[in-house]
Each structure stands twice: as C-alpha cells, then as structure tokens.
C-alpha cells in the first residue's frame, strides 16, 4: 500500500485572515476557536495554511485514532465509495452487519444501533432506558457531576456541568446528577422513577478523571439490586484509548470480579470512525430487542461507507496492536508528566489518566505570574503557548490540558511532545 505523507505547501500562502473573515461572516459563532487555520496533515502532524507544522497530541479530541491521512483510511474510502456510499436502513448491507459483529465481539453478547455522533449514540441509550422503564412509569437517568454527554437537548440535560446548560433552560426532564466515584451518593439518589445510571469510564471534558474499580463494581451491584440499567459513555475514553477496548476493561483488569463486569449499554463514536462521522451504542443481550421496528432510526446511521472505514480501523488497530502502544507509550508519557509535576510545582499541580487519555492539571491562574493578568483561563493560555511551540493539546475546564494522541503515535513524537511541554512549563516557572 502506498504511504501518503503530504508535505507543507511549497508556496507559503497566508490565507489565515481570509478564512477567519469567511467564518465571521458566515459561520454561527458557537465555538471558542483558537487562531489556527489548518490545511492538511500527515500521521501525527498537521500543517497550518502558512506551512507551520504542529504535533497533534489532541487528535481532534480523541477522534483521529490513526492520525491524519492514514493510507488505509484513504484507500477504504475510495474503494467503498466506488461500490456503495449509502442506502436507507430500509435495507440490509454487509458492512453494517460486520461492524456490529466486531463491536459485539469486543463488548459482550448483545446488539448494536448505529448513529452519527456521540450525542446521538447517547440519545439512543436514553430512549432505550425510557422504553425499559415505560410501563412502570420509570424514566429518570442519574448521571455524574462534571460529566459530558453531548450538546443535544437531552445531552445537555444529562451533562453534569452548569455552563453547558446555561441559557437553554428549561432542561429536558428526567436527568439528575450524582457526585462521581461516590457509591453511597448513587444509592441515596435512587428514586421510584429512576431507571438507569450513565457514567463515563474516564471523565474527559470534566478533566480526565477515571472511575475507581470499586465504583464500577459497586454501581453494577446497585443497578442489579434496584433493577436499573447501567450505561457507560465510551465516546471519548473508548476504542482502545486506555489500552483496552473500553476503559472499564482497563480499570477492572486484575481486580477480583472485574472480569464479570458488563454494563447494559455502551455509547461510542469519535475514534470509531477515525474522523469519518459515526456513532453507535451497544446494548446487552437481555435488552437488545427493546427498540423494535419503528421505534428508533437515523438516516445516516451505519452507512456502508462509514462502516467500511470503522471496520478498516479495527483491522489496523488489531494488526498493529495499537492498544499496546497506547498503554505502553501512554504510561511513559504519564510518568514524564508526573516528573514535570514534581519538578515544576509552581506551574503543574498533578498529572493523571490512562493510556492515551492524559491530563495535566495546572495550578490556579493567579499563581502563574505570566498568566495572572490574562483574561483567559490557565488551560487556554497554556494551550496558546504550546501552539506557538508547535504542539496541539485540548483544554478541559479552566486548569487541565488533555493529551489524546493518535493510537499510532511514535515514541520519538511522544518525546518531542513532552520536551516541548517541558519548555513551556519552564518558561512559566
Ligand atoms: C464522553 C462524551 N460523550 C459524548 C460526547 C458527544 O459526542 P459528539 O460531539 O460526537 O456528539 C462527547 C464529546 O466530546 C464526549 O466526550
């Protein structure tokens, strides 16, 4: 297979202002964007329109699991698009069936519904829960404080962060929040209307906080006892990012009883398509036929093109054992980030995470002289400095930066990222 490694454009064209102008006139300003305009990428690097190269440790927020312009993705997109891009879900196609089988193989006995995004995958789980509890009048779903589950109306109601809900009240009814990793709080929160609990295995937008093994096992037992569905949002932390297919498999490895743990539903998106939009939820066998014909649908859910891409990604990840890379190189990066936290306590509070889902928590903005007078939170100011140094990361909240690199990140790229992060930290210490 021919490798495609685009180089920066030979003639430097500074189109930055014209692109920004197009956006300010024509694009709804719902995103707080950084001042960067990208044109193309290759592997772990992306190039801006002026030809500057950036090491992409943000991975499009955990999406670009094989990096940019991966030849296998390009090839399968071309190949499948020559055959069949879309037919309605009124009909069967082989790629959708095969992709569902791959997800079932790695999750457990059950079935899969295909959507287009993480929010849409979660919406499906919400509908599943409502169907499950409908005849008993149960509809309420408990989710965690600091969680993130998407930007649809039900998604923001499910998300445990006020800033996401603000201005869009009244909230869709049927969601309540419980403190994360607090089993007693979960038990106390259950009402006669409660039907499900939804958590992330590792909270992403909330600042890279893994669930504890005790919490996961405790929630499973609690949900069994109270006849609730237990859902895991694997949109960001799933798809091998932590070193296992799902984060709960990583969190519970070597924990007595952990091998028996299985949620009742898992939502997935992001890395599932490596940049091609696709989302899905898996539902455990006893509940797999709850959503019968006519109850749920999505025009673009599971197109042959999207499924062919996702199948190819599974193949590459398996063949190249990229989960091992995420685990081993992720451990090395975490150790390095911990070293930075120890060496520069005036800038870094701590480092945390699993595999290629890493967080670096900065000290309060006021304690970093170079940031104190700036309007932007510490995480944004730090990210801006990294951009100048040629590295992309993702801020989470006001003080955490996240590293969510492609699963095929190379050791020397990890080393380059760490040394540039260290340079920035040093300049602030
Ligand atoms: C844990 C989690 N769930 C759901 C979503 C929503 O996914 P999407 O933006 O594809 O709708 C995200 C997006 O960041 C996420 O991190």
Short mmCIF file of C-alpha atoms and ligand atoms in Angstrom, two decimals:
data_model
loop_
_atom_site.label_atom_id
_atom_site.label_comp_id
_atom_site.label_asym_id
_atom_site.label_seq_id
_atom_site.Cartn_x
_atom_site.Cartn_y
_atom_site.Cartn_z
CA UNK A 1 0.00 0.00 0.00
CA UNK A 2 1.34 3.41 -0.96
CA UNK A 3 2.03 5.65 2.03
CA UNK A 4 0.71 9.18 1.70
CA UNK A 5 2.76 11.79 3.52
CA UNK A 6 1.82 15.27 2.36
CA UNK A 7 4.45 17.93 2.86
CA UNK A 8 3.69 21.57 3.66
CA UNK A 9 2.54 23.62 0.66
CA UNK A 10 5.64 24.68 -1.30
CA UNK A 11 4.41 28.26 -1.66
CA UNK A 12 3.59 29.86 1.64
CA UNK A 13 0.06 31.25 1.34
CA UNK A 14 -1.15 33.15 4.32
CA UNK A 15 -4.90 32.63 3.99
CA UNK A 16 -5.48 32.98 7.69
CA UNK A 17 -7.28 36.32 7.58
CA UNK A 18 -9.48 35.41 4.62
CA UNK A 19 -10.63 32.17 6.26
CA UNK A 20 -11.36 33.97 9.51
CA UNK A 21 -13.33 36.55 7.59
CA UNK A 22 -15.41 33.80 5.93
CA UNK A 23 -16.17 32.37 9.36
CA UNK A 24 -17.05 35.65 10.99
CA UNK A 25 -19.49 36.44 8.20
CA UNK A 26 -20.99 33.01 7.62
CA UNK A 27 -20.46 30.51 10.45
CA UNK A 28 -22.51 30.50 13.65
CA UNK A 29 -20.02 31.58 16.32
CA UNK A 30 -20.88 28.78 18.78
CA UNK A 31 -17.27 27.64 19.18
CA UNK A 32 -14.48 29.41 21.02
CA UNK A 33 -11.83 28.77 18.36
CA UNK A 34 -8.08 29.15 18.56
CA UNK A 35 -6.40 31.37 15.97
CA UNK A 36 -5.22 28.50 13.80
CA UNK A 37 -6.27 27.56 10.26
CA UNK A 38 -5.26 24.08 9.19
CA UNK A 39 -4.88 22.85 5.65
CA UNK A 40 -3.61 19.28 5.75
CA UNK A 41 -1.99 16.62 7.89
CA UNK A 42 0.16 13.51 7.83
CA UNK A 43 0.43 10.96 10.63
CA UNK A 44 0.72 12.77 13.97
CA UNK A 45 1.33 16.16 12.36
CA UNK A 46 -0.93 18.85 10.91
CA UNK A 47 0.05 21.93 8.93
CA UNK A 48 -1.49 25.37 9.06
CA UNK A 49 -2.10 27.47 5.98
CA UNK A 50 1.21 29.26 6.50
CA UNK A 51 3.06 25.93 6.36
CA UNK A 52 3.84 25.67 10.08
CA UNK A 53 3.86 22.10 11.39
CA UNK A 54 2.19 21.04 14.64
CA UNK A 55 2.50 17.79 16.56
CA UNK A 56 -1.15 16.83 17.10
CA UNK A 57 -1.46 15.45 20.63
CA UNK A 58 -5.15 16.40 20.75
CA UNK A 59 -6.17 14.01 17.99
CA UNK A 60 -9.26 16.08 17.12
CA UNK A 61 -10.48 15.42 20.70
CA UNK A 62 -9.85 11.67 20.66
CA UNK A 63 -11.07 11.19 17.10
CA UNK A 64 -8.05 10.78 14.79
CA UNK A 65 -7.04 7.39 16.21
CA UNK A 66 -4.83 6.58 13.20
CA UNK A 67 -3.55 10.15 12.81
CA UNK A 68 -4.03 12.21 9.66
CA UNK A 69 -4.18 10.99 6.05
CA UNK A 70 -3.71 7.34 7.01
CA UNK A 71 -3.35 5.46 3.72
CA UNK A 72 -5.60 2.59 4.85
CA UNK A 73 -8.44 5.04 5.55
CA UNK A 74 -7.92 6.86 2.25
CA UNK A 75 -7.91 3.57 0.39
CA UNK A 76 -11.05 2.17 2.01
CA UNK A 77 -12.91 5.46 1.49
CA UNK A 78 -12.11 5.35 -2.21
CA UNK A 79 -12.78 1.65 -2.57
CA UNK A 80 -16.13 1.63 -0.73
CA UNK A 81 -17.34 4.88 -2.30
CA UNK A 82 -16.92 3.26 -5.71
CA UNK A 83 -19.31 0.50 -4.60
CA UNK A 84 -21.95 1.99 -2.30
CA UNK A 85 -21.90 5.09 -0.10
CA UNK A 86 -25.43 4.98 1.24
CA UNK A 87 -28.64 3.05 1.11
CA UNK A 88 -31.51 3.53 3.50
CA UNK A 89 -31.81 1.47 6.67
CA UNK A 90 -34.92 0.08 4.99
CA UNK A 91 -32.42 -2.42 3.57
CA UNK A 92 -29.51 -4.58 4.76
CA UNK A 93 -25.84 -4.01 3.93
CA UNK A 94 -22.92 -6.26 4.79
CA UNK A 95 -20.55 -3.62 6.27
CA UNK A 96 -23.12 -2.61 8.93
CA UNK A 97 -23.68 -6.21 9.95
CA UNK A 98 -19.95 -6.93 10.08
CA UNK A 99 -19.19 -3.81 12.10
CA UNK A 100 -21.95 -4.66 14.59
CA UNK A 101 -20.40 -8.13 14.96
CA UNK A 102 -16.97 -6.56 15.69
CA UNK A 103 -18.47 -4.36 18.41
CA UNK A 104 -20.42 -7.27 19.91
CA UNK A 105 -17.28 -9.47 19.87
CA UNK A 106 -15.37 -6.93 21.96
CA UNK A 107 -18.19 -5.78 24.24
CA UNK A 108 -20.26 -8.88 25.04
CA UNK A 109 -23.42 -10.67 23.95
CA UNK A 110 -25.80 -8.02 22.67
CA UNK A 111 -26.66 -5.88 19.64
CA UNK A 112 -25.68 -2.53 18.14
CA UNK A 113 -27.53 0.53 16.84
CA UNK A 114 -25.66 2.93 14.53
CA UNK A 115 -25.83 6.71 14.64
CA UNK A 116 -23.57 9.58 13.57
CA UNK A 117 -22.14 11.14 16.71
CA UNK A 118 -21.58 10.66 20.40
CA UNK A 119 -24.57 12.76 21.35
CA UNK A 120 -26.80 10.71 19.05
CA UNK A 121 -25.43 7.46 20.46
CA UNK A 122 -26.31 8.67 23.97
CA UNK A 123 -29.77 9.77 22.80
CA UNK A 124 -30.33 6.17 21.75
CA UNK A 125 -29.38 4.95 25.22
CA UNK A 126 -31.78 7.48 26.78
CA UNK A 127 -34.60 6.19 24.61
CA UNK A 128 -33.67 2.62 25.46
CA UNK A 129 -33.87 3.45 29.17
CA UNK A 130 -37.24 5.15 28.76
CA UNK A 131 -38.61 2.17 26.83
CA UNK A 132 -37.29 -0.17 29.53
CA UNK A 133 -38.99 1.74 32.34
CA UNK A 134 -42.04 2.95 30.47
CA UNK A 135 -44.70 0.57 31.70
CA UNK A 136 -43.64 1.09 35.33
CA UNK A 137 -43.54 4.86 34.96
CA UNK A 138 -39.76 4.94 35.44
CA UNK A 139 -37.80 7.39 33.26
CA UNK A 140 -35.15 9.12 35.35
CA UNK A 141 -31.47 8.71 34.48
CA UNK A 142 -28.73 9.52 37.01
CA UNK A 143 -25.51 10.94 35.60
CA UNK A 144 -22.37 12.30 37.26
CA UNK A 145 -21.31 15.78 38.23
CA UNK A 146 -18.65 17.04 35.79
CA UNK A 147 -19.78 14.53 33.17
CA UNK A 148 -20.19 15.34 29.49
CA UNK A 149 -22.66 13.56 27.25
CA UNK A 150 -23.23 15.83 24.25
CA UNK A 151 -24.93 19.02 23.13
CA UNK A 152 -28.43 17.94 22.11
CA UNK A 153 -31.26 18.94 24.44
CA UNK A 154 -31.20 15.58 26.22
CA UNK A 155 -27.37 15.61 26.08
CA UNK A 156 -27.08 18.90 27.95
CA UNK A 157 -29.70 17.76 30.45
CA UNK A 158 -27.61 14.62 31.03
CA UNK A 159 -24.33 16.55 31.25
CA UNK A 160 -23.37 17.38 34.82
CA UNK A 161 -21.96 20.86 34.13
CA UNK A 162 -23.99 24.04 34.58
CA UNK A 163 -22.06 26.01 31.96
CA UNK A 164 -23.32 23.60 29.26
CA UNK A 165 -26.97 24.08 30.28
CA UNK A 166 -26.92 27.84 30.82
CA UNK A 167 -29.29 29.74 28.55
CA UNK A 168 -31.11 26.64 27.33
CA UNK A 169 -33.47 26.10 30.24
CA UNK A 170 -35.91 24.56 30.89
CA UNK A 171 -33.95 21.32 30.79
CA UNK A 172 -35.40 18.15 29.32
CA UNK A 173 -36.85 16.36 32.35
CA UNK A 174 -35.60 13.03 33.62
CA UNK A 175 -31.95 13.62 34.50
CA UNK A 176 -30.32 14.15 37.90
CA UNK A 177 -26.65 14.38 38.81
CA UNK A 178 -24.70 12.49 41.44
CA UNK A 179 -21.10 13.04 42.58
CA UNK A 180 -18.68 10.89 40.55
CA UNK A 181 -16.96 7.95 42.29
CA UNK A 182 -19.36 8.19 45.25
CA UNK A 183 -21.31 4.95 45.57
CA UNK A 184 -23.27 5.98 48.66
CA UNK A 185 -24.47 9.12 46.85
CA UNK A 186 -25.68 6.97 43.94
CA UNK A 187 -27.63 4.71 46.29
CA UNK A 188 -29.19 7.67 48.09
CA UNK A 189 -30.18 9.37 44.84
CA UNK A 190 -32.28 6.49 43.50
CA UNK A 191 -36.00 7.36 43.46
CA UNK A 192 -39.02 5.27 42.42
CA UNK A 193 -38.73 6.95 38.99
CA UNK A 194 -35.07 6.04 38.43
CA UNK A 195 -34.43 3.69 35.54
CA UNK A 196 -30.72 3.98 34.67
CA UNK A 197 -27.30 5.29 35.64
CA UNK A 198 -24.93 6.66 32.98
CA UNK A 199 -21.25 7.41 33.60
CA UNK A 200 -18.02 7.85 31.66
CA UNK A 201 -15.30 5.31 32.50
CA UNK A 202 -12.87 8.21 32.39
CA UNK A 203 -14.41 11.67 32.52
CA UNK A 204 -12.92 13.60 29.62
CA UNK A 205 -14.34 17.12 29.39
CA UNK A 206 -14.57 17.06 33.19
CA UNK A 207 -10.77 16.92 33.43
CA UNK A 208 -9.54 13.32 32.88
CA UNK A 209 -10.86 11.55 35.98
CA UNK A 210 -11.04 7.73 35.87
CA UNK A 211 -13.78 5.84 37.70
CA UNK A 212 -12.43 3.70 40.54
CA UNK A 213 -12.78 -0.11 40.29
CA UNK A 214 -14.88 -0.09 43.48
CA UNK A 215 -17.26 2.45 41.97
CA UNK A 216 -17.76 0.42 38.79
CA UNK A 217 -18.31 -2.87 40.62
CA UNK A 218 -20.50 -1.15 43.20
CA UNK A 219 -22.67 0.52 40.54
CA UNK A 220 -23.15 -2.82 38.79
CA UNK A 221 -24.34 -4.45 42.02
CA UNK A 222 -26.54 -1.47 42.85
CA UNK A 223 -28.14 -1.45 39.40
CA UNK A 224 -28.82 -5.20 39.65
CA UNK A 225 -30.36 -4.76 43.09
CA UNK A 226 -32.59 -1.85 42.04
CA UNK A 227 -33.37 -3.12 38.51
CA UNK A 228 -31.65 -0.18 36.83
CA UNK A 229 -29.75 -0.17 33.55
CA UNK A 230 -26.05 0.68 33.83
CA UNK A 231 -24.75 2.66 30.87
CA UNK A 232 -21.16 3.64 30.09
CA UNK A 233 -20.37 6.59 27.82
CA UNK A 234 -17.30 5.37 25.93
CA UNK A 235 -17.39 8.15 23.35
CA UNK A 236 -14.09 9.71 24.41
CA UNK A 237 -12.42 7.08 26.61
CA UNK A 238 -13.37 4.06 24.47
CA UNK A 239 -11.96 2.43 21.36
CA UNK A 240 -8.63 1.25 22.79
CA UNK A 241 -7.55 4.70 24.03
CA UNK A 242 -6.82 3.44 27.55
CA UNK A 243 -5.07 0.29 26.32
CA UNK A 244 -8.21 -1.87 26.28
CA UNK A 245 -11.23 -1.66 24.00
CA UNK A 246 -13.31 0.03 26.70
CA UNK A 247 -11.94 1.95 29.68
CA UNK A 248 -13.83 -0.18 32.20
CA UNK A 249 -11.94 -3.23 30.90
CA UNK A 250 -8.69 -1.42 31.66
CA UNK A 251 -9.81 -0.08 35.04
CA UNK A 252 -11.02 -3.51 36.14
CA UNK A 253 -8.15 -5.65 34.85
CA UNK A 254 -6.62 -7.75 37.65
CA UNK A 255 -9.42 -6.68 40.00
CA UNK A 256 -11.23 -9.67 41.56
CA UNK A 257 -14.70 -9.89 40.00
CA UNK A 258 -13.71 -7.37 37.32
CA UNK A 259 -13.77 -9.93 34.52
CA UNK A 260 -17.51 -10.44 35.08
CA UNK A 261 -18.36 -6.73 34.90
CA UNK A 262 -20.51 -5.73 31.95
CA UNK A 263 -22.67 -2.64 31.61
CA UNK A 264 -26.08 -2.83 29.94
CA UNK A 265 -25.25 -0.24 27.30
CA UNK A 266 -22.14 1.45 25.87
CA UNK A 267 -22.12 4.52 23.66
CA UNK A 268 -19.26 5.06 21.24
CA UNK A 269 -18.27 7.49 18.46
CA UNK A 270 -15.12 9.60 17.91
CA UNK A 271 -12.27 7.07 17.30
CA UNK A 272 -14.75 4.51 15.96
CA UNK A 273 -14.58 6.35 12.63
CA UNK A 274 -11.14 7.94 12.98
CA UNK A 275 -12.52 11.23 11.66
CA UNK A 276 -15.32 9.87 9.50
CA UNK A 277 -18.56 10.58 11.40
CA UNK A 278 -20.08 7.51 13.02
CA UNK A 279 -21.55 6.74 16.42
CA UNK A 280 -23.11 3.63 17.90
CA UNK A 281 -24.47 2.10 21.02
CA UNK A 282 -24.12 -1.48 22.12
CA UNK A 283 -26.87 -2.95 24.29
CA UNK A 284 -26.56 -6.12 26.37
CA UNK A 285 -28.47 -9.17 25.15
CA UNK A 286 -31.45 -9.16 27.57
CA UNK A 287 -32.37 -5.64 26.43
CA UNK A 288 -31.22 -5.88 22.82
CA UNK A 289 -34.70 -6.15 21.30
CA UNK A 290 -36.38 -3.42 23.37
CA UNK A 291 -36.18 -0.96 20.49
CA UNK A 292 -38.30 -2.81 17.96
CA UNK A 293 -39.13 -1.84 14.36
CA UNK A 294 -40.30 1.77 14.07
CA UNK A 295 -39.08 2.90 17.49
CA UNK A 296 -35.70 4.45 16.61
CA UNK A 297 -33.89 5.45 13.42
CA UNK A 298 -31.24 7.63 11.83
CA UNK A 299 -30.98 8.27 8.09
CA UNK A 300 -27.19 8.15 8.01
CA UNK A 301 -26.76 5.61 10.82
CA UNK A 302 -24.38 2.86 9.73
CA UNK A 303 -23.91 3.70 6.07
CA UNK A 304 -21.76 1.22 4.14
CA UNK A 305 -19.10 3.93 3.78
CA UNK A 306 -18.91 4.78 7.50
CA UNK A 307 -18.94 1.10 8.47
CA UNK A 308 -16.25 0.18 5.95
CA UNK A 309 -13.99 2.86 7.44
CA UNK A 310 -14.69 1.70 11.00
CA UNK A 311 -14.00 -1.93 10.02
CA UNK A 312 -10.67 -0.92 8.49
CA UNK A 313 -9.75 0.97 11.66
CA UNK A 314 -10.45 -2.15 13.76
CA UNK A 315 -8.25 -4.13 11.37
CA UNK A 316 -5.31 -1.70 11.58
CA UNK A 317 -5.55 -1.38 15.37
CA UNK A 318 -5.58 -5.16 15.79
CA UNK A 319 -2.85 -5.85 13.24
CA UNK A 320 -0.50 -3.24 14.65
CA UNK A 321 -1.54 -3.88 18.28
CA UNK A 322 -2.05 -0.17 18.73
CA UNK A 323 -3.76 -0.72 22.10
CA UNK A 324 -0.39 -1.90 23.39
CA UNK A 325 1.18 1.26 22.04
CA UNK A 326 -1.47 3.37 23.78
CA UNK A 327 -0.83 1.51 27.03
CA UNK A 328 2.99 1.48 26.97
CA UNK A 329 3.73 4.84 25.41
CA UNK A 330 0.87 6.31 27.43
CA UNK A 331 2.48 5.01 30.64
CA UNK A 332 5.79 6.56 29.61
CA UNK A 333 4.11 9.90 28.88
CA UNK A 334 2.23 9.81 32.16
CA UNK A 335 5.49 9.14 34.05
CA UNK A 336 7.05 12.08 32.23
CA UNK A 337 4.10 14.34 33.03
CA UNK A 338 4.34 13.26 36.66
CA UNK A 339 8.02 14.14 36.59
CA UNK A 340 7.11 17.59 35.27
CA UNK A 341 4.53 17.99 38.05
CA UNK A 342 7.22 17.13 40.63
CA UNK A 343 9.90 19.31 39.03
CA UNK A 344 7.72 22.37 38.47
CA UNK A 345 5.16 22.51 41.30
CA UNK A 346 4.81 26.27 40.81
CA UNK A 347 3.15 25.56 37.43
CA UNK A 348 1.80 21.99 37.48
CA UNK A 349 -0.44 20.52 40.17
CA UNK A 350 -0.58 16.91 39.00
CA UNK A 351 -0.77 14.50 36.08
CA UNK A 352 -3.34 11.75 35.62
CA UNK A 353 -5.02 9.44 33.15
CA UNK A 354 -4.85 6.05 31.49
CA UNK A 355 -3.09 5.11 28.25
CA UNK A 356 -3.51 7.86 25.68
CA UNK A 357 -6.03 9.80 27.72
CA UNK A 358 -3.84 12.02 29.85
CA UNK A 359 -4.45 15.20 31.82
CA UNK A 360 -2.05 17.75 33.21
CA UNK A 361 -3.59 19.97 35.88
CA UNK A 362 -2.07 23.42 36.16
CA UNK A 363 -2.03 25.48 39.35
CA UNK A 364 -4.54 28.35 39.64
CA UNK A 365 -4.07 31.10 37.06
CA UNK A 366 -3.32 33.70 39.75
CA UNK A 367 -0.31 31.65 40.90
CA UNK A 368 1.37 31.74 37.47
CA UNK A 369 2.76 35.29 37.07
CA UNK A 370 2.71 35.18 33.26
CA UNK A 371 -0.97 34.17 33.28
CA UNK A 372 -2.31 36.15 36.23
CA UNK A 373 -3.23 39.30 34.32
CA UNK A 374 -4.54 37.44 31.24
CA UNK A 375 -8.29 37.20 30.78
CA UNK A 376 -8.30 33.59 29.58
CA UNK A 377 -8.17 30.59 31.96
CA UNK A 378 -4.76 28.99 32.61
CA UNK A 379 -5.58 25.98 30.39
CA UNK A 380 -6.25 28.23 27.38
CA UNK A 381 -3.19 30.41 27.92
CA UNK A 382 -1.03 27.31 28.31
CA UNK A 383 -2.52 25.78 25.15
CA UNK A 384 -1.76 29.01 23.24
CA UNK A 385 1.87 28.80 24.31
CA UNK A 386 2.03 25.20 23.17
CA UNK A 387 0.64 26.25 19.81
CA UNK A 388 3.50 28.69 19.47
CA UNK A 389 5.84 25.79 20.26
CA UNK A 390 4.13 23.67 17.58
CA UNK A 391 2.04 21.27 19.70
CA UNK A 392 -1.75 20.79 19.82
CA UNK A 393 -3.45 19.74 23.05
CA UNK A 394 -7.05 20.04 24.28
CA UNK A 395 -8.03 22.16 27.27
CA UNK A 396 -10.53 20.69 29.76
CA UNK A 397 -12.16 23.23 32.04
CA UNK A 398 -10.04 26.09 33.35
CA UNK A 399 -6.94 24.28 34.56
CA UNK A 400 -6.45 20.97 32.79
CA UNK A 401 -4.89 20.25 29.43
CA UNK A 402 -5.62 16.90 27.81
CA UNK A 403 -3.44 14.74 25.60
CA UNK A 404 -5.49 12.44 23.35
CA UNK A 405 -2.97 11.50 20.67
CA UNK A 406 -3.45 9.05 17.81
CA UNK A 407 -3.06 5.42 18.88
CA UNK A 408 -0.15 5.07 16.43
CA UNK A 409 1.88 7.90 17.97
CA UNK A 410 5.59 7.11 17.69
CA UNK A 411 8.00 7.14 20.65
CA UNK A 412 10.05 9.99 19.19
CA UNK A 413 6.86 12.02 18.69
CA UNK A 414 5.89 11.40 22.31
CA UNK A 415 9.39 12.55 23.30
CA UNK A 416 9.09 15.66 21.15
CA UNK A 417 5.73 16.48 22.74
CA UNK A 418 6.99 16.05 26.29
CA UNK A 419 10.10 18.18 25.71
CA UNK A 420 8.02 20.99 24.16
CA UNK A 421 5.55 20.82 27.05
CA UNK A 422 8.52 20.99 29.44
CA UNK A 423 9.92 24.03 27.60
CA UNK A 424 6.62 25.85 28.01
CA UNK A 425 6.36 24.90 31.68
CA UNK A 426 9.96 26.01 32.27
CA UNK A 427 9.21 29.39 30.71
CA UNK A 428 6.40 29.85 33.24
CA UNK A 429 8.15 28.54 36.38
C1 LIG B 1 -17.89 11.47 26.83
C2 LIG B 1 -18.55 12.14 25.68
N1 LIG B 1 -19.82 11.82 25.38
C3 LIG B 1 -20.45 12.40 24.35
C4 LIG B 1 -19.83 13.35 23.56
C5 LIG B 1 -20.56 13.97 22.42
O1 LIG B 1 -20.06 13.48 21.23
P1 LIG B 1 -20.38 14.27 19.86
O2 LIG B 1 -19.67 15.58 19.93
O3 LIG B 1 -19.84 13.34 18.79
O4 LIG B 1 -21.85 14.43 19.78
C6 LIG B 1 -18.50 13.69 23.83
C7 LIG B 1 -17.82 14.72 23.03
O5 LIG B 1 -16.80 15.27 23.39
C8 LIG B 1 -17.85 13.08 24.93
O6 LIG B 1 -16.59 13.38 25.24
#
